[in-house]
Amino acid sequence: MRSSAPLYDLLAPTYEEHFEVSHRKAYDQLAWEICRAALPEPPAVTVDVGCGIGRWAERLLDAGYSVTGIEPAPEMADHASRRLADRPEAQVTLLRSRVEDVELRPGSTDAILAMGSLQYTHDPTEQVIRLAGWLRPGGILAVLVDSLQGLVIELIAAGREDEALTRLTTRRGVWQVDGAEADLHLLDSAALRRAYAQAGLDVIRVAGLLVGATAYGRDGLMRRLGEDFEGALAAERRLAAQTELADLGKQLLIVGRRRSR
């Protein structure tokens, strides 16, 4: 697996603008709504795995949570440090490390969010088990990944059947930005459910985000969002509520709760 850190370092200066694009703005908003509804009430201890430039850490802090951010890409971590510099030290901690190398006290955390980061780890199932160990009984783990089926359907629609079958068989993807490349695992809801079960987590929500990207293609969905963002977002919100459609989303979000002893 090629590290994603160089690619994210390349993106860091304009990463805020990255989420001004309509489809990213839409799935980011939907993911926040679902995660926020599942979080315990503040003040609670949260961990933001792959915190990037601190976008979600800032939201969590604004909502009254304390946050430990984990970010391996140096440029991303630098941006997060500057963004969160005026926050009380007791409320925010930034760990400049791969999540695989972080050791937090077992049972010390109320909620862990891994929004788009788990897929870049060497072994996603192993990391789900490790993250679950940091949770208190009743604690929440929310994971967002690129959807295997969503990508396969997108590639088939683009006439790239050979690549689609390769991705389906290998369950690996490649993200390319301006000559930089990062490898990622492609996951589906069944694989994530198995990982959660092994970790002692009860699944409370599985949602496909941007199911419309599968139905209309990304360009078609972006047209709909451009014409009526709030209307298209409301439609995507209804689709995300249907568990049966989860694997058709462009992104896949799973939320689980650690079993109480």
Coordinates of C-alpha atoms in Angstrom, one line a residue:
M1 CA 0.0 0.0 0.0
R2 CA 1.5 3.3 -1.1
S3 CA 1.0 5.9 1.7
S4 CA -1.6 8.6 1.2
A5 CA 0.4 11.2 3.1
P6 CA 2.2 12.7 0.0
L7 CA -1.0 13.1 -1.8
Y8 CA -2.7 14.7 1.1
D9 CA 0.3 17.0 1.6
L10 CA -0.2 18.1 -2.0
L11 CA -3.9 18.8 -1.3
A12 CA -3.4 20.6 2.0
P13 CA -3.2 24.2 0.7
T14 CA -6.5 24.0 -1.1
Y15 CA -8.3 21.3 0.9
E16 CA -11.0 23.6 2.1
E17 CA -11.9 24.5 -1.5
H18 CA -12.0 20.7 -2.2
F19 CA -15.2 20.6 -0.2
E20 CA -16.8 23.6 -1.9
V21 CA -17.5 21.3 -4.9
S22 CA -21.2 20.4 -4.8
H23 CA -21.0 16.6 -4.5
R24 CA -18.3 16.7 -1.8
K25 CA -20.1 19.4 0.1
A26 CA -23.3 17.2 -0.1
Y27 CA -21.8 14.0 1.2
D28 CA -19.8 15.9 3.9
Q29 CA -23.0 17.5 5.1
L30 CA -24.9 14.1 5.1
A31 CA -22.0 12.4 7.0
W32 CA -21.9 15.1 9.6
E33 CA -25.7 14.9 10.2
I34 CA -25.6 11.1 10.7
C35 CA -22.5 11.2 12.9
R36 CA -23.8 14.2 15.0
A37 CA -27.1 12.3 15.6
A38 CA -25.2 9.3 16.9
L39 CA -22.7 11.1 19.1
P40 CA -23.1 11.2 22.9
E41 CA -24.0 14.5 24.4
P42 CA -21.1 16.9 25.0
P43 CA -18.8 17.3 26.8
A44 CA -17.6 13.9 25.6
V45 CA -14.1 12.7 24.5
T46 CA -13.8 12.2 20.7
V47 CA -11.1 11.1 18.4
D48 CA -10.9 12.3 14.8
V49 CA -8.8 9.7 12.8
G50 CA -7.3 11.3 9.8
C51 CA -8.3 14.8 10.9
G52 CA -6.7 16.5 7.9
I53 CA -6.8 20.3 8.2
G54 CA -9.1 20.1 11.2
R55 CA -12.4 20.7 9.5
W56 CA -14.4 18.1 11.6
A57 CA -12.3 18.7 14.7
E58 CA -13.4 22.3 14.5
R59 CA -17.0 21.3 14.2
L60 CA -16.7 18.9 17.2
L61 CA -15.0 21.6 19.3
D62 CA -17.7 24.1 18.4
A63 CA -20.3 21.6 19.5
G64 CA -18.7 21.3 22.9
Y65 CA -16.6 18.1 22.6
S66 CA -13.0 17.6 23.4
V67 CA -11.0 16.2 20.4
T68 CA -7.8 14.2 19.8
G69 CA -6.9 14.6 16.1
I70 CA -4.7 12.0 14.4
E71 CA -3.0 13.1 11.1
P72 CA 0.0 11.5 9.4
A73 CA 0.4 14.0 6.5
P74 CA 2.7 16.7 7.7
E75 CA 1.2 19.6 5.7
M76 CA -2.3 18.6 6.7
A77 CA -1.3 18.5 10.3
D78 CA 0.4 21.9 10.0
H79 CA -2.8 23.4 8.7
A80 CA -4.8 21.7 11.5
S81 CA -2.4 23.1 14.1
R82 CA -2.8 26.6 12.8
R83 CA -6.6 26.3 12.5
L84 CA -7.0 25.0 16.1
A85 CA -4.3 27.1 17.6
D86 CA -6.7 29.4 19.6
R87 CA -8.5 26.4 21.2
P88 CA -7.9 25.6 24.9
E89 CA -5.2 22.9 25.2
A90 CA -7.4 20.9 27.5
Q91 CA -9.9 20.5 24.7
V92 CA -7.8 19.6 21.7
T93 CA -4.7 17.4 21.1
L94 CA -3.1 16.8 17.7
L95 CA -1.1 13.6 17.1
R96 CA 1.1 13.7 14.0
S97 CA 1.2 10.0 13.3
R98 CA -0.4 7.1 11.4
V99 CA -3.3 5.7 13.4
E100 CA -1.5 2.3 13.3
D101 CA 1.3 3.8 15.5
V102 CA -1.0 5.6 18.0
E103 CA -1.7 4.0 21.4
L104 CA -4.6 5.4 23.4
R105 CA -5.7 4.1 26.8
P106 CA -8.3 1.4 26.4
G107 CA -11.8 2.5 27.3
S108 CA -10.8 6.2 27.4
T109 CA -12.9 7.5 24.5
D110 CA -16.6 8.2 24.0
A111 CA -16.6 8.4 20.2
I112 CA -14.2 7.9 17.3
L113 CA -14.8 9.2 13.8
A114 CA -12.7 8.0 10.8
M115 CA -14.0 9.9 7.9
G116 CA -12.2 8.7 4.8
S117 CA -9.1 7.5 6.6
L118 CA -9.7 3.8 7.4
Q119 CA -9.4 2.8 3.7
Y120 CA -5.7 3.9 3.6
T121 CA -4.6 1.7 6.5
H122 CA -2.7 -1.5 5.9
D123 CA -5.5 -3.7 7.4
P124 CA -8.9 -2.0 8.0
T125 CA -10.4 -4.8 10.0
E126 CA -7.4 -4.8 12.3
Q127 CA -7.8 -1.1 12.8
V128 CA -11.5 -1.3 13.5
I129 CA -10.7 -3.8 16.3
R130 CA -8.0 -1.4 17.7
L131 CA -10.2 1.6 17.6
A132 CA -13.0 -0.2 19.3
G133 CA -10.6 -1.0 22.1
W134 CA -10.2 2.7 22.8
L135 CA -14.0 3.1 23.3
R136 CA -15.8 3.0 26.6
P137 CA -18.7 0.6 26.7
G138 CA -21.5 2.3 24.8
G139 CA -19.0 4.4 22.8
I140 CA -19.5 5.1 19.1
L141 CA -17.3 4.3 16.1
A142 CA -18.3 5.9 12.8
V143 CA -16.4 5.1 9.6
L144 CA -16.7 6.6 6.1
V145 CA -15.1 4.9 3.1
D146 CA -15.4 4.9 -0.6
S147 CA -17.9 2.3 -1.7
L148 CA -16.6 -0.7 -3.7
Q149 CA -19.9 -1.2 -5.6
G150 CA -20.3 2.5 -6.2
L151 CA -16.9 2.7 -7.9
V152 CA -17.5 -0.5 -9.9
I153 CA -20.8 0.8 -11.3
E154 CA -19.2 4.2 -12.0
L155 CA -16.4 2.5 -14.0
I156 CA -18.8 0.3 -15.9
A157 CA -20.9 3.3 -16.8
A158 CA -17.8 5.0 -18.1
G159 CA -17.0 2.0 -20.4
R160 CA -14.1 0.9 -18.2
E161 CA -15.3 -2.7 -17.7
D162 CA -11.8 -4.2 -17.4
E163 CA -10.8 -1.8 -14.6
A164 CA -14.2 -2.3 -12.9
L165 CA -13.6 -6.1 -12.8
T166 CA -10.1 -5.5 -11.5
R167 CA -11.3 -3.3 -8.7
L168 CA -14.0 -5.8 -7.8
T169 CA -11.5 -8.7 -7.7
T170 CA -8.6 -7.0 -5.9
R171 CA -10.8 -4.8 -3.7
R172 CA -8.2 -2.1 -4.2
G173 CA -8.4 1.4 -5.7
V174 CA -6.0 4.1 -6.6
W175 CA -6.5 7.8 -6.0
Q176 CA -4.6 10.1 -8.4
V177 CA -4.2 13.9 -8.0
D178 CA -1.7 15.9 -10.0
G179 CA 0.7 13.0 -10.5
A180 CA 0.5 11.8 -6.9
E181 CA -1.0 8.4 -6.2
A182 CA -2.3 6.6 -3.1
D183 CA -3.6 3.1 -2.7
L184 CA -6.8 2.4 -0.9
H185 CA -8.9 -0.6 0.2
L186 CA -12.4 -0.7 -1.4
L187 CA -15.0 -1.9 1.1
D188 CA -18.6 -2.9 1.1
S189 CA -21.2 -3.0 3.8
A190 CA -20.8 -6.8 4.4
A191 CA -17.0 -6.4 5.0
L192 CA -17.6 -3.5 7.4
R193 CA -20.3 -5.4 9.3
R194 CA -17.9 -8.3 9.7
A195 CA -15.2 -6.0 11.0
Y196 CA -17.6 -4.4 13.5
A197 CA -18.8 -7.8 14.7
Q198 CA -15.2 -8.9 15.3
A199 CA -14.6 -5.7 17.2
G200 CA -17.5 -6.2 19.6
L201 CA -19.6 -3.4 18.0
D202 CA -23.3 -3.4 17.4
V203 CA -24.1 -1.7 14.1
I204 CA -26.7 1.0 14.5
R205 CA -26.6 2.6 11.1
V206 CA -25.3 1.8 7.6
A207 CA -25.9 4.5 5.0
G208 CA -24.9 5.0 1.3
L209 CA -24.1 8.6 0.6
L210 CA -24.8 10.0 -2.8
V211 CA -26.8 7.1 -4.2
G212 CA -27.7 9.6 -6.9
A213 CA -24.2 9.4 -8.3
T214 CA -24.9 5.8 -9.2
A215 CA -28.3 6.5 -10.7
Y216 CA -27.4 9.7 -12.6
G217 CA -23.6 9.5 -12.9
R218 CA -21.4 12.0 -11.0
D219 CA -22.0 14.7 -13.7
G220 CA -25.7 14.2 -13.5
L221 CA -25.8 14.4 -9.8
M222 CA -23.6 17.5 -9.9
R223 CA -26.1 19.1 -12.3
R224 CA -29.0 18.3 -9.9
L225 CA -27.1 19.7 -7.0
G226 CA -26.2 22.8 -9.0
E227 CA -29.8 23.4 -10.0
D228 CA -31.3 22.9 -6.6
F229 CA -28.7 22.0 -3.9
E230 CA -31.1 21.8 -1.0
G231 CA -33.7 19.8 -3.0
A232 CA -31.2 17.3 -4.3
L233 CA -29.6 17.0 -0.8
A234 CA -33.0 16.3 0.7
A235 CA -33.5 13.5 -1.9
E236 CA -30.1 12.1 -1.1
R237 CA -31.0 12.2 2.6
R238 CA -34.0 10.1 2.0
L239 CA -32.0 7.6 -0.1
A240 CA -29.3 7.4 2.6
A241 CA -32.0 6.4 5.1
Q242 CA -32.6 3.2 3.1
T243 CA -30.2 0.6 4.4
E244 CA -30.9 -1.6 1.3
L245 CA -29.3 1.1 -0.9
A246 CA -26.2 1.5 1.2
D247 CA -23.7 -0.2 -1.2
L248 CA -25.0 2.0 -4.1
G249 CA -23.7 5.2 -2.5
K250 CA -20.5 6.8 -3.7
Q251 CA -19.5 6.7 0.0
L252 CA -20.4 4.2 2.6
L253 CA -20.9 5.2 6.3
I254 CA -21.3 2.8 9.1
V255 CA -21.9 3.6 12.8
G256 CA -21.6 1.1 15.6
R257 CA -21.7 1.1 19.4
R258 CA -19.4 -0.9 21.7
R259 CA -21.3 -3.5 23.6
S260 CA -21.7 -2.9 27.3
R261 CA -20.3 -5.5 29.6

